[in-house]
Short mmCIF file of C-alpha atoms in Angstrom, two decimals:
data_model
loop_
_atom_site.label_atom_id
_atom_site.label_comp_id
_atom_site.label_asym_id
_atom_site.label_seq_id
_atom_site.Cartn_x
_atom_site.Cartn_y
_atom_site.Cartn_z
CA MET A 17 33.73 40.93 -44.89
CA PHE A 18 35.83 37.87 -42.85
CA LEU A 19 33.44 39.22 -40.13
CA LYS A 20 30.33 38.30 -42.59
CA ASN A 21 31.43 35.21 -43.49
CA ASN A 22 31.73 34.02 -39.34
CA LYS A 23 27.90 35.30 -39.14
CA VAL A 24 26.58 32.73 -42.19
CA LYS A 25 28.88 30.26 -40.59
CA MET A 26 27.04 30.46 -37.35
CA LEU A 27 23.69 30.94 -38.91
CA GLY A 28 24.75 27.58 -40.57
CA ILE A 29 26.32 25.75 -38.01
CA ILE A 30 22.98 26.71 -35.18
CA ILE A 31 20.30 25.93 -37.65
CA LEU A 32 22.41 22.28 -39.15
CA THR A 33 22.70 21.27 -34.85
CA VAL A 34 18.88 22.34 -34.40
CA LEU A 35 17.92 20.51 -36.74
CA GLY A 36 20.24 17.47 -36.72
CA VAL A 37 19.41 17.02 -32.47
CA TYR A 38 15.40 16.85 -33.22
CA ILE A 39 16.36 14.22 -35.96
CA GLY A 40 18.65 12.70 -33.18
CA LEU A 41 16.06 12.72 -30.31
CA GLU A 42 13.30 12.15 -32.11
CA TYR A 43 14.35 9.24 -34.53
CA VAL A 44 18.19 7.80 -33.56
CA LEU A 45 17.24 7.76 -29.78
CA PRO A 46 14.49 5.52 -29.40
CA LEU A 47 16.55 3.45 -31.88
CA PHE A 48 19.59 3.53 -29.19
CA ALA A 49 18.16 4.30 -26.12
CA PRO A 50 18.05 0.44 -24.80
CA PHE A 51 21.57 -0.40 -26.24
CA ILE A 52 22.35 4.28 -24.63
CA VAL A 53 21.44 2.69 -21.23
CA ALA A 54 23.59 -0.50 -21.56
CA TYR A 55 26.33 1.37 -22.05
CA LEU A 56 25.85 3.26 -18.66
CA VAL A 57 25.33 0.20 -16.31
CA ALA A 58 28.19 -1.09 -17.85
CA ALA A 59 30.50 1.62 -17.31
CA ALA A 60 28.81 2.36 -13.89
CA LEU A 61 29.73 -1.64 -13.25
CA SER A 62 33.14 -1.84 -14.92
CA PRO A 63 34.94 -0.59 -11.64
CA VAL A 64 33.64 -3.00 -9.78
CA VAL A 65 33.89 -6.36 -12.21
CA LYS A 66 37.82 -4.89 -12.52
CA PHE A 67 38.11 -4.96 -9.07
CA LEU A 68 37.09 -8.64 -8.80
CA ASN A 69 38.98 -9.31 -11.40
CA ARG A 70 42.14 -8.47 -9.85
CA LYS A 71 41.54 -8.90 -6.53
CA ILE A 72 40.09 -12.55 -6.41
CA ARG A 73 41.08 -13.57 -10.15
CA LEU A 74 37.40 -13.57 -10.70
CA PRO A 75 36.16 -13.37 -14.80
CA LYS A 76 35.56 -10.61 -15.69
CA LEU A 77 31.79 -12.22 -17.55
CA LEU A 78 30.81 -13.88 -14.61
CA GLY A 79 32.27 -10.53 -12.48
CA ALA A 80 29.90 -8.58 -14.54
CA ILE A 81 27.07 -11.33 -13.78
CA LEU A 82 27.74 -10.69 -9.99
CA SER A 83 27.96 -7.42 -9.70
CA LEU A 84 24.10 -6.32 -12.18
CA SER A 85 22.45 -9.42 -10.71
CA LEU A 86 23.73 -7.37 -7.14
CA LEU A 87 22.33 -4.55 -8.72
CA SER A 88 19.38 -5.49 -9.89
CA ALA A 89 18.00 -7.19 -6.70
CA LEU A 90 18.89 -3.36 -5.21
CA VAL A 91 16.57 -2.21 -7.35
CA GLY A 92 14.51 -4.57 -7.71
CA PHE A 93 13.29 -3.94 -4.18
CA ILE A 94 13.69 -0.83 -4.16
CA LEU A 95 11.20 -0.43 -6.73
CA TYR A 96 9.07 -3.08 -5.33
CA TYR A 97 9.06 -1.18 -1.65
CA ILE A 98 8.35 1.91 -3.03
CA CYS A 99 5.66 0.90 -5.60
CA ASP A 100 3.92 -1.24 -2.83
CA ILE A 101 3.37 1.70 -0.58
CA LEU A 102 2.25 3.95 -4.06
CA LEU A 103 0.56 1.67 -4.81
CA THR A 104 -1.67 0.67 -1.08
CA GLN A 105 -2.00 4.55 -0.81
CA VAL A 106 -3.57 4.83 -3.89
CA VAL A 107 -6.11 2.29 -3.12
CA ALA A 108 -6.84 3.81 -0.03
CA LEU A 109 -7.81 6.81 -1.75
CA LEU A 110 -10.23 5.47 -4.37
CA LYS A 111 -11.41 4.09 -1.48
CA ASN A 112 -12.48 6.95 0.86
CA PHE A 113 -12.62 9.29 -2.54
CA PRO A 114 -16.78 8.81 -2.37
CA ILE A 115 -15.95 11.31 0.99
CA TYR A 116 -14.16 13.07 -0.26
CA LEU A 117 -16.17 14.41 -2.54
CA SER A 118 -19.20 14.57 -0.32
CA VAL A 119 -16.82 16.69 2.00
CA LEU A 120 -15.82 19.10 -1.32
CA THR A 121 -19.86 19.51 -2.76
CA GLY A 122 -20.13 20.65 0.88
CA TYR A 123 -17.89 23.49 0.51
CA VAL A 124 -19.36 24.11 -3.00
CA ASP A 125 -22.32 24.13 -1.73
CA ASN A 126 -21.53 26.85 0.73
CA LEU A 127 -19.10 28.56 -1.95
CA CYS A 128 -21.87 28.43 -4.46
CA THR A 129 -24.92 29.88 -1.45
CA GLY A 130 -21.69 32.96 -0.32
CA CYS A 131 -21.83 33.31 -4.03
CA ASP A 132 -25.86 33.79 -4.66
CA LYS A 133 -25.93 36.22 -1.09
CA PHE A 134 -23.34 38.57 -2.33
CA LEU A 135 -24.52 38.91 -5.36
CA GLY A 136 -27.97 39.43 -4.49
CA ILE A 137 -29.18 36.54 -6.83
CA LYS A 138 -32.02 33.80 -5.92
CA LEU A 139 -30.32 30.83 -3.88
CA GLY A 140 -29.05 28.03 -5.75
CA THR A 141 -28.31 30.63 -8.84
CA VAL A 142 -25.14 29.31 -9.32
CA GLN A 143 -24.72 25.49 -7.80
CA ASN A 144 -27.44 24.71 -10.70
CA PHE A 145 -24.69 26.20 -12.83
CA ILE A 146 -22.30 24.41 -11.36
CA TYR A 147 -24.20 21.50 -11.30
CA THR A 148 -24.79 21.00 -14.87
CA ASN A 149 -21.57 21.77 -16.28
CA PHE A 150 -20.50 19.38 -14.44
CA ASP A 151 -22.98 16.42 -15.47
CA GLY A 152 -21.68 17.96 -18.79
CA VAL A 153 -18.26 17.50 -17.66
CA LEU A 154 -19.68 14.10 -16.48
CA VAL A 155 -20.47 12.72 -20.40
CA VAL A 156 -17.51 13.96 -21.73
CA ILE A 157 -14.75 11.21 -19.91
CA LYS A 158 -17.89 8.83 -20.12
CA ASN A 159 -18.27 8.87 -24.06
CA LYS A 160 -15.04 10.32 -25.08
CA ILE A 161 -12.13 10.11 -22.31
CA MET A 162 -13.41 6.55 -20.80
CA PRO A 163 -12.99 4.30 -24.78
CA VAL A 164 -9.60 5.93 -24.67
CA ILE A 165 -8.54 5.55 -21.86
CA THR A 166 -9.73 1.58 -22.02
CA THR A 167 -7.39 1.93 -26.22
CA ARG A 168 -4.68 2.72 -23.86
CA SER A 169 -4.67 0.56 -21.14
CA ILE A 170 -4.09 -2.64 -23.99
CA ASN A 171 -1.74 -0.87 -25.79
CA LEU A 172 -0.11 -0.58 -22.49
CA LEU A 173 -0.21 -4.20 -22.14
CA ILE A 174 1.46 -4.88 -24.55
CA GLY A 175 3.06 -2.16 -24.31
CA MET A 176 5.34 -4.54 -21.44
CA VAL A 177 5.48 -7.56 -22.70
CA GLY A 178 7.92 -5.52 -25.40
CA PHE A 179 9.61 -3.76 -22.18
CA VAL A 180 10.15 -7.08 -21.37
CA GLY A 181 11.97 -8.28 -23.68
CA ILE A 182 14.20 -4.86 -24.67
CA LEU A 183 14.66 -5.54 -20.98
CA LEU A 184 16.61 -8.94 -21.53
CA ILE A 185 18.64 -7.25 -24.28
CA MET A 186 20.24 -4.31 -22.33
CA LEU A 187 20.92 -7.06 -20.03
CA VAL A 188 23.07 -9.21 -22.78
CA SER A 189 24.60 -5.80 -24.16
CA ILE A 190 25.49 -4.84 -19.80
CA LEU A 191 27.04 -8.32 -20.10
CA LEU A 192 29.08 -8.20 -23.39
CA LEU A 193 30.22 -4.54 -22.50
CA ILE A 194 32.04 -5.11 -19.03
CA LYS A 195 33.31 -8.31 -21.03
CA ASP A 196 34.87 -7.02 -23.72
CA ASP A 197 35.13 -3.41 -22.81
CA GLU A 198 38.63 -3.00 -23.52
CA GLN A 199 38.15 -3.78 -26.78
CA TYR A 200 35.78 -1.27 -28.24
CA ARG A 201 37.59 1.41 -26.49
CA GLU A 202 40.51 -0.03 -28.76
CA GLY A 203 38.24 0.53 -31.72
CA VAL A 204 36.31 3.71 -31.38
CA ARG A 205 39.47 5.53 -30.53
CA ASN A 206 41.56 3.94 -34.09
CA SER A 207 38.79 5.86 -35.46
CA VAL A 208 38.98 8.59 -37.75
CA PHE A 209 36.41 10.71 -35.93
CA TYR A 210 36.89 10.60 -32.90
CA LYS A 211 39.32 13.33 -31.57
CA ASP A 212 36.09 15.42 -32.83
CA ILE A 213 33.22 13.29 -31.48
CA HIS A 214 35.51 12.84 -28.31
CA VAL A 215 35.59 16.87 -27.65
CA ILE A 216 31.95 16.87 -28.69
CA THR A 217 30.58 14.25 -26.33
CA SER A 218 33.29 14.64 -23.39
CA LYS A 219 31.87 17.92 -23.11
CA LEU A 220 28.13 17.23 -23.88
CA SER A 221 28.69 14.51 -21.72
CA HIS A 222 29.87 16.09 -18.83
CA MET A 223 26.94 18.69 -18.99
CA GLY A 224 24.32 16.84 -19.72
CA ILE A 225 25.26 14.16 -17.11
CA ALA A 226 25.03 16.81 -14.23
CA TYR A 227 21.91 18.16 -15.87
CA LEU A 228 20.21 15.41 -14.63
CA LYS A 229 21.54 14.56 -12.08
CA THR A 230 21.55 17.39 -10.07
CA GLN A 231 17.51 17.63 -11.44
CA GLY A 232 18.02 14.03 -10.21
CA ILE A 233 19.04 14.20 -6.18
CA MET A 234 17.00 17.33 -6.33
CA LEU A 235 13.60 15.39 -6.80
CA LEU A 236 14.67 12.54 -4.72
CA LEU A 237 15.21 15.74 -1.28
CA ILE A 238 12.64 17.23 -2.16
CA SER A 239 10.22 14.83 -2.43
CA LEU A 240 12.03 13.87 1.22
CA VAL A 241 11.25 16.07 3.15
CA CYS A 242 7.75 16.33 2.09
CA THR A 243 7.62 13.07 2.79
CA ILE A 244 8.62 13.71 5.96
CA ALA A 245 6.30 16.99 6.14
CA MET A 246 2.80 14.25 5.54
CA PHE A 247 4.20 11.92 7.90
CA LEU A 248 4.15 14.98 11.16
CA ILE A 249 0.59 15.79 10.09
CA ARG A 250 -0.56 12.28 9.71
CA ASN A 251 -1.35 12.25 6.01
CA LYS A 252 -2.71 9.01 5.15
CA TYR A 253 -1.05 9.52 1.75
CA ALA A 254 2.25 10.64 2.60
CA LEU A 255 4.02 8.97 -0.07
CA LEU A 256 1.94 9.31 -2.59
CA VAL A 257 1.61 13.04 -1.84
CA GLY A 258 5.43 13.69 -0.78
CA VAL A 259 6.50 12.50 -4.56
CA GLY A 260 3.62 14.47 -6.23
CA ILE A 261 4.93 17.51 -4.76
CA GLY A 262 9.29 16.75 -5.99
CA VAL A 263 7.42 16.08 -9.20
CA VAL A 264 5.74 19.39 -9.49
CA ASP A 265 8.92 21.03 -8.09
CA ALA A 266 11.07 19.86 -10.42
CA PHE A 267 9.15 21.90 -13.41
CA PRO A 268 10.36 25.67 -13.15
CA ILE A 269 7.93 28.68 -11.51
CA LEU A 270 5.85 26.11 -10.69
CA GLY A 271 7.33 24.86 -7.75
CA SER A 272 6.15 23.04 -4.49
CA GLY A 273 5.04 26.93 -3.17
CA MET A 274 2.06 26.22 -5.47
CA ILE A 275 0.92 23.06 -3.50
CA LEU A 276 2.15 23.68 -0.21
CA LEU A 277 1.02 27.78 0.51
CA PRO A 278 -2.22 26.63 -0.72
CA TRP A 279 -2.29 24.20 1.58
CA ALA A 280 -1.11 25.90 4.37
CA VAL A 281 -3.47 29.47 4.08
CA ILE A 282 -6.46 26.87 4.25
CA ASN A 283 -5.14 24.92 7.51
CA LEU A 284 -4.81 28.33 8.70
CA PHE A 285 -8.59 29.25 8.25
CA GLN A 286 -9.83 25.53 9.63
CA LYS A 287 -7.59 27.28 12.97
CA ASP A 288 -5.37 23.96 12.58
CA ILE A 289 -1.81 25.47 13.78
CA TYR A 290 0.53 22.39 13.82
CA SER A 291 -0.16 21.18 10.85
CA ALA A 292 0.34 24.97 8.78
CA ALA A 293 3.39 25.40 10.33
CA ILE A 294 4.90 21.27 9.41
CA ILE A 295 3.15 22.21 5.67
CA LEU A 296 4.77 26.72 5.66
CA THR A 297 8.48 24.86 6.85
CA ALA A 298 8.69 22.32 4.19
CA TYR A 299 8.00 25.15 1.68
CA VAL A 300 10.82 26.81 3.72
CA GLY A 301 13.05 23.77 3.82
CA CYS A 302 12.40 23.33 -0.37
CA GLN A 303 13.15 26.54 -1.74
CA LEU A 304 15.98 26.14 0.63
CA LEU A 305 17.20 22.82 -0.77
CA ARG A 306 16.26 24.86 -4.30
CA GLN A 307 18.74 28.14 -3.33
CA THR A 308 21.61 26.01 -1.58
CA VAL A 309 22.10 22.95 -2.24
CA GLU A 310 21.10 22.76 -5.75
CA PRO A 311 23.83 25.53 -7.07
CA ARG A 312 26.58 23.65 -6.02
CA LEU A 313 25.54 20.78 -7.36
CA PHE A 314 24.90 22.78 -10.57
CA GLY A 315 27.06 25.33 -10.33
CA ASN A 316 27.58 27.50 -14.06
CA ARG A 317 28.20 25.03 -15.93
CA ILE A 318 25.59 25.19 -18.26
CA GLY A 319 25.04 28.59 -17.65
CA ILE A 320 20.85 28.28 -18.73
CA LYS A 321 17.92 30.28 -16.82
CA PRO A 322 14.76 28.99 -15.28
CA VAL A 323 12.84 30.50 -18.46
CA TYR A 324 14.41 28.42 -20.94
CA THR A 325 14.82 25.72 -19.42
CA MET A 326 10.78 26.23 -18.61
CA MET A 327 11.02 27.11 -22.73
CA ALA A 328 12.46 23.55 -23.81
CA MET A 329 10.64 21.55 -21.45
CA TYR A 330 7.30 23.25 -23.76
CA VAL A 331 8.43 23.28 -27.26
CA GLY A 332 10.34 19.29 -25.44
CA VAL A 333 6.04 18.33 -24.39
CA LYS A 334 5.05 20.00 -27.85
CA VAL A 335 7.72 18.18 -30.03
CA PHE A 336 8.63 15.10 -28.00
CA GLY A 337 5.13 14.25 -26.31
CA PHE A 338 5.32 13.26 -22.29
CA LEU A 339 8.88 12.94 -22.89
CA GLY A 340 9.45 16.23 -23.72
CA PHE A 341 9.40 18.35 -20.43
CA LEU A 342 13.60 16.17 -19.88
CA LEU A 343 14.69 15.96 -23.68
CA GLY A 344 13.34 18.83 -24.02
CA PRO A 345 16.00 20.67 -21.72
CA VAL A 346 18.62 17.90 -23.02
CA GLY A 347 18.07 18.91 -26.07
CA LEU A 348 18.86 22.34 -25.19
CA VAL A 349 22.35 21.50 -23.32
CA MET A 350 23.10 19.30 -26.57
CA ILE A 351 22.22 22.54 -28.59
CA ILE A 352 24.35 24.96 -26.66
CA THR A 353 27.27 22.36 -26.20
CA ILE A 354 28.01 22.08 -30.28
CA ILE A 355 27.31 25.71 -30.95
CA LYS A 356 30.01 27.34 -27.65
CA GLU A 357 32.31 24.03 -29.25
CA ALA A 358 32.08 25.30 -33.03
CA ARG A 359 32.19 28.85 -32.04
CA ASN A 360 35.12 28.51 -30.55
CA ARG A 361 36.63 26.14 -33.27
CA ILE A 362 35.93 29.51 -36.10
CA ASP A 363 37.14 32.15 -33.28
CA GLY A 364 40.62 29.79 -33.22
CA SER A 365 40.90 29.67 -37.09
CA LYS A 366 40.33 33.05 -37.13
CA LEU A 367 43.49 33.91 -34.56
CA GLN A 368 46.04 31.70 -36.21
CA GLU A 369 44.98 33.68 -39.30
CA VAL A 370 45.44 36.65 -38.37
CA THR A 371 48.82 35.76 -35.89
CA SER A 372 50.05 34.06 -39.81
CA GLU A 373 49.51 37.37 -41.76
CA ASN A 374 51.36 39.74 -38.77
CA HIS A 375 54.19 36.88 -39.56
CA GLU A 376 54.37 37.34 -43.53
#
């Protein structure tokens, strides 16, 4: 009977947890996201501000303004440099696109001719079929997709104006949080719900930060390896391609091999041994990073298998849209953390009841 009650409790906890995480990510997170980011930045800058206050007696507010200004300048410079390179490479790609399209057309024509000869049909049959359907695709792009892109561009411009306002709110929030951090901490500690919530949030913070930190570092390392490989083979879009492969590699199951391996095979067929060797070396380097560095960074702190992460991403995209690639795994971490803590508490209460019965 006791075991049955525990199963019912756990089922109820699982249902409520999943529902609560969904409501939190869908409705609550967008409202408090700027302040959560402000809190994280304030927590990171707080030691620097305290050091300046202790060593040179610099007031906290001035220390916060100074440290935040330096951080903003550093991040702004890095983003400007990276975006400048990416935009330059995107513009170059768009300028050379007709050339690449003509080269691709030549490959397609040769492939179509080979298919006609292999199948023993009239020359040009496969080519006409492909180009006819391609014209239909162009019509769909022109009549349906382009108007949507135009509308989205206007919405994006409006959103950028709103983003500036949100950014100002975040900056002010960071300064206020650093200035009165001790008062805020004391107020939270005096809350009647502090102990119960702190048990969950501390574990959740540990696991969630470990996951995001690991994925961020792996994205940077793999993008760096692929970008260096692109520079070595003198690719005009080295940074753009390298970052793109790094993003693809972040998805479970897909990985960088989906791009690098076919690319290396094509280079081998073209007798470009040097490029094929560099690309294969980059692929091996990416795999070594995944197999050696990632476990050291991440360890077994979460214990989520890749297939579950992929499922979380898929569900996240279906529920939250594009951001679901990030929110899905984060939500999964939240659910696992809360359920584990609830199970530990139920097992602990069961042990206390058994112990009290034995004493009686």
